[in-house]
């Protein structure tokens, strides 16, 4: 039987630990109800924060030693113990326990087991409230950097495709009705812009994530002579959270991050929707590679664009996470409330979904086959250059509204005599407007249509070429 692979999302299998005493047990007589233990525990999911929790604790312990709040020897002992715990968890030999609620208490408890009562000094001038905020911020810094990188890779794929099919004309659509011819590369680069804004959003969000909350304590700060800047520097934080109450109760940064994820997914979903449409027999613009499609268990001929569809579907999960976070926070009085523990699963799920989806979509794009002939054929629709005919009349001095009217009549007439605008006899044209001469046919070609749209940001080949050059230089 195939062994289920261990993922970083599942809690490592361990033997059940002997019931540990809770770090907060002092004022309690009765034991916690077993179901309540399960209900209140976050360890089944927050164990993932362990590298950040430990790095944060090491920095805190170093600061306690440097400021003389604890002795240098004590600080060193604590740090060595924490480093050992880090290795234990990475090696899967750490026993996580639900009775110890969360990652913070699991680690602290183990530290005291390992190095004795001196381990109890680690939590000096600290609370789980500022600790958890620190952990999430450190986790998000990594996720933001990774997503930022993955977006860059996707952009590279897009630029490469746009360059490869630079000369291919497709119908541009509005209302999913053929509207005006555009270059396929120009269409693709629209997604480049979306993903660029996504990267900017993440970068912007990073600045607000990258503030150091430790030192807030439970909510009011501490009486001890701590050095917050020392900790911030050691952990690479740009600035401090300036208000202790805000430091422990703010989750704006998590909401912002999830909102950025939601927009990334929205963009990926729009792209996926196009790939689904383009890969139909009706469109036939692209074929998605076998490696990125799946078959049907009943219809042998089917090759389904499931990756694109799931990308669309997974967008819903990330929107859900955003709504969850917003809703968790909306009724909370200052400062920390336990409700906030519910922030982790949606946050992790949003980040996991985005980091999984981005490379899959990049792979699907880079391996798909583009059918330039089918694209061209669709663009050769008889009326797609109607706007060009109006522009032609405008160039001859007619006000646009009158030109629009004449072209409308031309379309009507062409439909009657069953031809397109590009091959309607000149006599028919001249009956509608004497301004039309035989140079009209050149003006109505696809090449002329895209070629003339050279306003800045327009679809003209010269623009695309320039833009591609600039983007390639930027990405180098
Ligand atoms: N597991 C908690 C969370 O994720 C940590 C903070 C708990 N603080 C407390 N005072 N109960 O939010």
Coordinates of C-alpha atoms and ligand atoms in Angstrom, one line a residue:
X1 CA 0.0 0.0 0.0
X2 CA 1.3 3.4 -0.9
X3 CA 2.4 5.4 2.1
X4 CA 0.8 8.7 2.6
X5 CA 3.5 11.4 2.1
X6 CA 4.0 13.6 5.1
X7 CA 3.1 17.2 4.2
X8 CA 4.2 20.2 6.1
X9 CA 0.5 20.9 6.7
X10 CA -0.1 17.8 8.8
X11 CA 0.9 17.5 12.5
X12 CA 3.7 15.0 12.8
X13 CA 2.6 11.7 14.2
X14 CA 3.8 11.4 17.8
X15 CA 3.2 9.2 20.8
X16 CA 0.7 10.7 23.2
X17 CA 2.6 12.8 25.7
X18 CA 2.0 12.2 29.4
X19 CA -0.5 14.9 30.6
X20 CA 1.7 18.0 31.0
X21 CA 1.0 20.7 33.5
X22 CA -0.3 23.8 31.9
X23 CA 2.0 26.8 32.1
X24 CA -1.1 28.9 33.2
X25 CA -2.4 26.2 35.6
X26 CA -1.7 28.0 38.9
X27 CA -5.1 29.4 39.6
X28 CA -7.0 26.3 38.5
X29 CA -8.3 23.5 40.7
X30 CA -10.3 21.5 38.1
X31 CA -8.7 20.0 35.0
X32 CA -9.9 21.3 31.6
X33 CA -12.7 19.4 30.0
X34 CA -11.3 17.1 27.3
X35 CA -13.6 18.5 24.6
X36 CA -12.7 22.1 25.7
X37 CA -9.1 21.2 25.3
X38 CA -9.7 20.2 21.7
X39 CA -11.9 23.2 21.2
X40 CA -9.4 25.7 22.4
X41 CA -6.2 24.1 20.9
X42 CA -4.6 25.7 17.9
X43 CA -1.6 23.3 17.9
X44 CA -3.1 21.1 15.1
X45 CA -2.5 24.0 12.8
X46 CA -0.2 26.6 14.4
X47 CA 2.6 24.1 14.9
X48 CA 3.7 25.4 11.4
X49 CA 4.8 28.6 13.0
X50 CA 7.6 26.8 15.0
X51 CA 10.6 28.2 13.0
X52 CA 9.3 31.7 13.6
X53 CA 8.3 31.1 17.2
X54 CA 11.8 29.7 18.0
X55 CA 13.6 32.5 16.1
X56 CA 11.5 35.0 18.0
X57 CA 12.3 33.3 21.3
X58 CA 16.0 33.2 20.6
X59 CA 16.0 36.9 19.8
X60 CA 14.0 37.6 23.0
X61 CA 16.3 35.5 25.1
X62 CA 19.4 37.2 23.6
X63 CA 17.8 40.6 24.5
X64 CA 17.0 39.5 28.0
X65 CA 20.7 38.5 28.4
X66 CA 22.0 41.7 26.8
X67 CA 20.0 44.0 29.0
X68 CA 20.9 42.1 32.2
X69 CA 17.2 41.1 32.9
X70 CA 18.6 37.5 33.0
X71 CA 22.2 36.5 33.2
X72 CA 24.3 35.9 30.1
X73 CA 24.7 32.2 31.1
X74 CA 20.9 31.8 31.5
X75 CA 20.4 33.4 28.1
X76 CA 22.9 31.1 26.5
X77 CA 21.3 28.1 28.1
X78 CA 17.8 29.0 26.9
X79 CA 19.1 29.7 23.4
X80 CA 20.9 26.3 23.2
X81 CA 17.7 24.6 24.4
X82 CA 15.6 26.4 21.8
X83 CA 18.0 25.4 19.0
X84 CA 17.8 21.8 20.1
X85 CA 14.0 22.0 20.0
X86 CA 14.2 23.4 16.5
X87 CA 16.2 20.4 15.4
X88 CA 13.8 18.0 17.2
X89 CA 10.8 19.4 15.4
X90 CA 12.5 19.4 12.1
X91 CA 13.6 15.8 12.7
X92 CA 10.0 14.9 13.6
X93 CA 10.9 13.7 17.1
X94 CA 9.1 16.5 19.0
X95 CA 5.9 15.4 20.8
X96 CA 3.2 18.0 20.3
X97 CA 0.5 18.0 22.8
X98 CA -3.1 19.3 22.5
X99 CA -3.1 19.8 26.3
X100 CA -0.5 22.5 25.8
X101 CA -2.9 24.4 23.4
X102 CA -0.6 26.1 21.0
X103 CA 2.9 26.2 19.5
X104 CA 4.1 28.8 22.1
X105 CA 3.2 26.6 25.1
X106 CA 4.4 23.4 23.5
X107 CA 7.8 24.9 23.0
X108 CA 8.1 26.6 26.3
X109 CA 7.0 23.5 28.1
X110 CA 9.6 21.4 26.3
X111 CA 12.3 24.0 27.0
X112 CA 11.7 23.7 30.7
X113 CA 11.7 19.9 30.5
X114 CA 15.1 20.1 28.7
X115 CA 17.0 22.8 30.7
X116 CA 15.1 23.0 33.9
X117 CA 13.5 25.9 35.8
X118 CA 15.7 28.4 34.0
X119 CA 13.7 27.8 30.9
X120 CA 10.8 29.5 32.8
X121 CA 12.8 32.8 32.4
X122 CA 12.2 32.9 28.7
X123 CA 8.7 34.2 29.1
X124 CA 9.9 37.2 31.1
X125 CA 8.5 40.5 29.7
X126 CA 6.5 38.6 27.1
X127 CA 3.0 37.3 26.5
X128 CA 1.6 34.9 24.0
X129 CA -0.4 37.9 22.7
X130 CA 2.7 39.7 21.4
X131 CA 4.4 36.4 20.6
X132 CA 1.7 35.2 18.3
X133 CA 1.6 38.5 16.5
X134 CA 5.4 38.3 16.0
X135 CA 5.1 34.7 14.7
X136 CA 2.4 35.6 12.1
X137 CA 4.3 38.6 10.9
X138 CA 7.5 36.6 10.4
X139 CA 5.5 33.8 8.7
X140 CA 3.9 36.4 6.4
X141 CA 7.2 38.0 5.5
X142 CA 8.3 34.6 4.1
X143 CA 5.0 34.0 2.3
X144 CA 5.0 37.4 0.7
X145 CA 8.6 37.0 -0.6
X146 CA 7.7 33.6 -2.0
X147 CA 4.5 34.8 -3.7
X148 CA 6.3 37.8 -5.0
X149 CA 8.9 35.5 -6.6
X150 CA 6.2 33.1 -8.0
X151 CA 4.4 36.1 -9.6
X152 CA 7.7 37.1 -11.2
X153 CA 8.1 33.7 -12.7
X154 CA 4.6 33.8 -14.1
X155 CA 5.3 37.2 -15.6
X156 CA 8.3 35.8 -17.3
X157 CA 6.2 33.1 -18.9
X158 CA 3.7 35.7 -20.1
X159 CA 6.4 37.9 -21.6
X160 CA 8.0 34.9 -23.4
X161 CA 4.6 33.8 -24.9
X162 CA 3.9 37.4 -25.9
X163 CA 7.2 37.6 -27.7
X164 CA 6.9 34.2 -29.3
X165 CA 3.5 35.1 -30.8
X166 CA 4.1 38.8 -31.4
X167 CA 2.6 38.8 -34.9
X168 CA -0.5 36.9 -34.1
X169 CA -3.8 38.8 -34.4
X170 CA -6.8 37.7 -32.4
X171 CA -10.3 39.2 -32.1
X172 CA -10.4 41.5 -29.0
X173 CA -13.6 41.0 -27.2
X174 CA -16.1 43.1 -25.2
X175 CA -19.1 41.4 -23.8
X176 CA -17.4 38.3 -25.2
X177 CA -18.5 39.5 -28.6
X178 CA -15.8 40.2 -31.2
X179 CA -14.9 43.8 -31.0
X180 CA -11.7 44.9 -32.6
X181 CA -8.6 43.0 -33.7
X182 CA -5.7 43.0 -31.2
X183 CA -2.3 41.4 -31.0
X184 CA -2.3 38.2 -29.0
X185 CA 0.8 39.4 -27.3
X186 CA -0.9 42.6 -26.3
X187 CA -3.8 40.7 -24.8
X188 CA -1.3 38.5 -22.8
X189 CA 0.6 41.6 -21.5
X190 CA -2.7 42.8 -20.0
X191 CA -2.1 40.0 -17.5
X192 CA 1.5 41.1 -17.0
X193 CA 0.1 44.4 -15.8
X194 CA -2.3 42.8 -13.4
X195 CA 0.4 40.6 -11.8
X196 CA 2.6 43.6 -11.6
X197 CA 0.0 45.4 -9.5
X198 CA -0.3 42.3 -7.4
X199 CA 3.4 42.4 -6.7
X200 CA 3.2 46.0 -5.8
X201 CA 0.3 45.3 -3.4
X202 CA 2.3 42.6 -1.7
X203 CA 5.4 44.9 -1.4
X204 CA 3.3 47.6 0.1
X205 CA 1.7 45.1 2.5
X206 CA 5.2 43.9 3.5
X207 CA 6.0 47.3 4.9
X208 CA 3.1 47.1 7.4
X209 CA 3.8 43.4 8.2
X210 CA 7.4 44.1 8.9
X211 CA 6.9 45.9 12.3
X212 CA 7.9 44.3 15.6
X213 CA 5.2 43.8 18.2
X214 CA 7.3 42.1 21.0
X215 CA 7.5 44.2 24.1
X216 CA 3.8 44.9 24.2
X217 CA 3.4 42.1 26.7
X218 CA -0.2 41.2 27.2
X219 CA -1.3 44.6 26.2
X220 CA 0.2 47.4 28.3
X221 CA 4.0 47.0 27.9
X222 CA 6.3 45.9 30.6
X223 CA 8.0 47.2 33.8
X224 CA 11.3 45.6 32.8
X225 CA 14.1 47.5 31.0
X226 CA 13.7 45.6 27.7
X227 CA 15.3 46.7 24.4
X228 CA 12.8 46.4 21.6
X229 CA 15.1 47.7 19.0
X230 CA 17.6 44.9 19.8
X231 CA 15.0 42.3 19.0
X232 CA 13.7 44.1 15.9
X233 CA 17.3 44.3 14.6
X234 CA 18.0 40.7 15.3
X235 CA 14.8 39.6 13.5
X236 CA 15.2 42.0 10.6
X237 CA 12.2 44.2 11.4
X238 CA 12.1 47.6 9.9
X239 CA 10.2 49.3 12.7
X240 CA 8.4 48.8 16.0
X241 CA 4.7 48.6 16.6
X242 CA 4.3 51.9 18.3
X243 CA 1.3 51.2 20.6
X244 CA 1.3 48.1 22.8
X245 CA -2.5 47.8 22.7
X246 CA -2.5 48.0 18.9
X247 CA 0.5 45.6 18.7
X248 CA -1.4 42.7 20.2
X249 CA -4.8 43.5 18.7
X250 CA -4.0 44.4 15.1
X251 CA -4.6 41.9 12.4
X252 CA -4.9 44.5 9.5
X253 CA -1.7 43.2 8.1
X254 CA -3.1 39.7 7.8
X255 CA -6.3 41.0 6.2
X256 CA -4.3 43.0 3.8
X257 CA -2.2 40.1 2.8
X258 CA -5.3 37.9 2.3
X259 CA -6.9 40.7 0.3
X260 CA -3.8 40.8 -1.9
X261 CA -4.1 37.0 -2.3
X262 CA -7.8 37.3 -3.2
X263 CA -6.9 39.7 -6.0
X264 CA -4.1 37.4 -7.3
X265 CA -6.6 34.6 -7.4
X266 CA -9.2 36.8 -9.1
X267 CA -6.6 37.6 -11.8
X268 CA -5.6 33.9 -12.2
X269 CA -9.3 33.0 -12.4
X270 CA -9.9 35.5 -15.2
X271 CA -6.9 34.1 -17.1
X272 CA -8.1 30.5 -16.4
X273 CA -11.6 31.4 -17.7
X274 CA -10.0 32.6 -21.0
X275 CA -8.0 29.4 -21.2
X276 CA -11.1 27.3 -20.7
X277 CA -12.9 29.2 -23.4
X278 CA -9.9 29.2 -25.8
X279 CA -9.5 25.5 -25.4
X280 CA -13.0 24.6 -26.5
X281 CA -13.6 23.1 -29.9
X282 CA -15.6 26.2 -30.7
X283 CA -12.7 28.5 -30.2
X284 CA -9.8 26.2 -30.7
X285 CA -7.2 28.9 -30.0
X286 CA -5.1 26.8 -27.7
X287 CA -4.5 23.2 -26.7
X288 CA -3.6 22.7 -23.0
X289 CA -0.8 20.1 -22.6
X290 CA -1.7 16.6 -21.5
X291 CA 0.3 17.2 -18.3
X292 CA -2.1 20.0 -17.3
X293 CA -5.4 18.4 -18.2
X294 CA -7.3 15.4 -17.0
X295 CA -9.7 12.9 -18.6
X296 CA -13.2 11.8 -18.1
X297 CA -14.0 8.5 -16.4
X298 CA -16.9 7.9 -18.8
X299 CA -16.3 9.9 -22.0
X300 CA -13.0 8.5 -23.5
X301 CA -12.6 11.4 -25.9
X302 CA -12.5 14.1 -23.2
X303 CA -9.5 16.2 -22.2
X304 CA -10.7 18.6 -19.6
X305 CA -9.1 21.9 -18.5
X306 CA -9.4 21.0 -14.9
X307 CA -6.3 23.0 -13.8
X308 CA -7.9 26.1 -15.2
X309 CA -11.2 25.2 -13.7
X310 CA -9.8 24.5 -10.2
X311 CA -7.9 27.7 -10.3
X312 CA -11.3 29.4 -10.8
X313 CA -12.8 27.3 -8.1
X314 CA -10.0 27.8 -5.6
X315 CA -10.5 31.6 -5.9
X316 CA -13.6 31.0 -3.9
X317 CA -11.6 29.6 -1.0
X318 CA -9.4 32.6 -0.8
X319 CA -12.3 35.0 -1.0
X320 CA -13.8 33.0 1.9
X321 CA -10.6 33.4 3.9
X322 CA -10.7 37.1 3.4
X323 CA -14.4 37.2 4.6
X324 CA -13.5 35.0 7.6
X325 CA -10.7 37.3 8.7
X326 CA -12.8 40.5 8.3
X327 CA -15.7 38.9 10.2
X328 CA -13.5 37.6 13.0
X329 CA -12.1 41.1 13.6
X330 CA -15.2 43.2 13.2
X331 CA -16.7 43.0 16.7
X332 CA -13.6 42.7 18.9
X333 CA -13.0 45.2 21.7
X334 CA -9.4 46.1 22.3
X335 CA -7.0 44.4 22.9
X336 CA -6.4 40.6 22.4
X337 CA -9.4 38.3 22.3
X338 CA -9.2 34.5 21.8
X339 CA -11.4 34.9 18.6
X340 CA -8.2 36.0 17.0
X341 CA -6.8 32.5 17.2
X342 CA -9.2 31.7 14.3
X343 CA -7.1 33.9 12.0
X344 CA -4.5 31.2 11.3
X345 CA -6.4 28.6 9.3
X346 CA -7.8 31.1 6.7
X347 CA -4.5 32.8 6.5
X348 CA -2.5 29.6 6.0
X349 CA -5.1 28.4 3.5
X350 CA -5.0 31.6 1.5
X351 CA -1.2 31.5 1.3
X352 CA -1.1 27.8 0.6
X353 CA -3.7 28.1 -2.2
X354 CA -1.8 31.0 -3.9
X355 CA 1.6 29.4 -3.6
X356 CA 0.2 26.2 -5.1
X357 CA -1.8 27.8 -7.8
X358 CA 0.8 30.2 -9.2
X359 CA 3.4 27.6 -10.4
X360 CA 0.7 25.4 -11.8
X361 CA -0.8 28.2 -13.9
X362 CA 2.7 29.2 -15.0
X363 CA 3.4 25.6 -16.1
X364 CA 0.1 25.3 -17.9
X365 CA 0.8 28.5 -19.8
X366 CA 4.3 27.7 -20.8
X367 CA 3.3 24.2 -22.1
X368 CA 0.1 25.0 -24.0
X369 CA 0.0 25.0 -27.8
X370 CA -1.1 28.1 -29.5
X371 CA -3.0 27.7 -32.8
X372 CA -2.2 30.9 -34.6
X373 CA -4.2 29.9 -37.7
X374 CA -7.4 29.5 -35.7
X375 CA -6.8 32.8 -34.0
X376 CA -6.3 34.5 -37.3
X377 CA -9.4 32.9 -38.8
X378 CA -11.5 34.2 -35.9
X379 CA -10.0 37.7 -36.4
X380 CA -10.9 37.6 -40.0
X381 CA -14.6 38.0 -39.0
X382 CA -16.3 40.2 -41.6
X383 CA -17.2 43.1 -39.3
X384 CA -14.4 43.2 -36.8
X385 CA -12.8 46.3 -38.5
X386 CA -16.1 48.3 -38.5
X387 CA -14.4 50.8 -36.2
X388 CA -11.6 51.2 -38.7
X389 CA -14.1 52.1 -41.4
X390 CA -15.5 54.8 -39.1
X391 CA -12.0 56.0 -38.3
X392 CA -11.4 56.1 -42.1
X393 CA -14.3 58.4 -42.6
X394 CA -13.2 60.5 -39.7
X395 CA -9.8 60.9 -41.4
X396 CA -11.7 62.1 -44.5
X397 CA -13.2 64.8 -42.3
X398 CA -16.6 63.4 -41.2
X399 CA -17.7 63.8 -37.6
X400 CA -17.4 60.5 -35.7
X401 CA -21.1 60.3 -35.0
X402 CA -22.0 60.5 -38.7
X403 CA -19.3 58.1 -39.6
X404 CA -20.7 55.6 -37.0
X405 CA -24.1 56.0 -38.6
X406 CA -22.8 55.2 -42.1
X407 CA -20.8 52.2 -40.9
X408 CA -23.9 50.9 -39.2
X409 CA -25.7 51.1 -42.6
X410 CA -22.7 49.4 -44.3
X411 CA -22.9 46.5 -41.9
X412 CA -26.6 46.2 -42.5
X413 CA -26.1 46.2 -46.3
X414 CA -23.2 43.7 -46.1
X415 CA -25.4 41.4 -44.1
X416 CA -28.1 41.7 -46.8
X417 CA -25.8 40.9 -49.7
X418 CA -23.9 38.4 -47.6
X419 CA -20.4 39.7 -47.6
X420 CA -18.0 41.3 -45.1
X421 CA -16.8 44.9 -44.9
X422 CA -13.5 43.9 -46.4
X423 CA -15.0 42.6 -49.7
X424 CA -18.2 44.7 -50.1
X425 CA -18.2 46.2 -53.6
X426 CA -17.0 49.8 -53.9
X427 CA -20.3 50.8 -55.6
X428 CA -22.2 49.7 -52.5
X429 CA -19.8 51.8 -50.3
X430 CA -20.1 54.8 -52.6
X431 CA -23.9 54.6 -52.4
X432 CA -23.5 55.1 -48.6
X433 CA -20.8 57.8 -48.7
X434 CA -19.0 59.5 -51.6
X435 CA -16.0 59.9 -49.3
X436 CA -15.2 56.2 -49.6
X437 CA -12.6 55.3 -52.3
X438 CA -10.8 52.1 -53.2
X439 CA -8.2 52.8 -50.5
X440 CA -10.8 51.7 -48.1
X441 CA -9.9 48.0 -48.5
X442 CA -6.3 48.6 -47.3
X443 CA -7.7 50.5 -44.3
X444 CA -9.9 47.5 -43.4
X445 CA -7.1 44.9 -43.3
X446 CA -6.2 43.4 -39.9
X447 CA -2.6 44.6 -40.2
X448 CA -3.7 48.2 -40.9
X449 CA -6.2 48.0 -38.0
X450 CA -3.8 47.0 -35.4
X451 CA -0.9 48.9 -37.0
X452 CA -2.8 52.2 -36.7
X453 CA -3.6 51.8 -33.0
X454 CA -0.3 53.3 -32.0
X455 CA -1.6 55.6 -29.3
X456 CA 0.4 55.0 -26.2
X457 CA -0.7 51.7 -24.7
X458 CA -2.5 50.7 -27.9
X459 CA -2.2 47.4 -29.7
X460 CA 0.1 48.4 -32.5
X461 CA 3.0 46.0 -33.2
X462 CA 5.5 48.8 -32.7
X463 CA 4.1 49.4 -29.2
X464 CA 4.3 45.7 -28.4
X465 CA 7.8 45.5 -29.5
X466 CA 8.9 48.4 -27.4
X467 CA 7.0 47.2 -24.4
X468 CA 8.5 43.7 -24.7
X469 CA 12.0 45.2 -24.9
X470 CA 11.4 47.3 -21.8
X471 CA 10.0 44.4 -19.8
X472 CA 12.8 42.1 -20.8
X473 CA 15.3 44.7 -19.7
X474 CA 13.4 45.1 -16.4
X475 CA 13.3 41.4 -15.7
X476 CA 17.0 40.8 -16.3
Ligands
LIG1 N1 -2.9 30.4 20.3 C1 -3.2 31.8 20.6 C2 -3.6 32.5 19.3 O1 -3.3 31.9 18.3 C3 -2.0 32.5 21.2 C4 -2.4 33.7 22.0 C5 -3.1 33.2 23.2 N2 -3.2 34.2 24.2 C6 -4.0 34.1 25.2 N3 -4.0 35.0 26.1 N4 -4.8 33.1 25.4 O2 -4.1 33.6 19.2

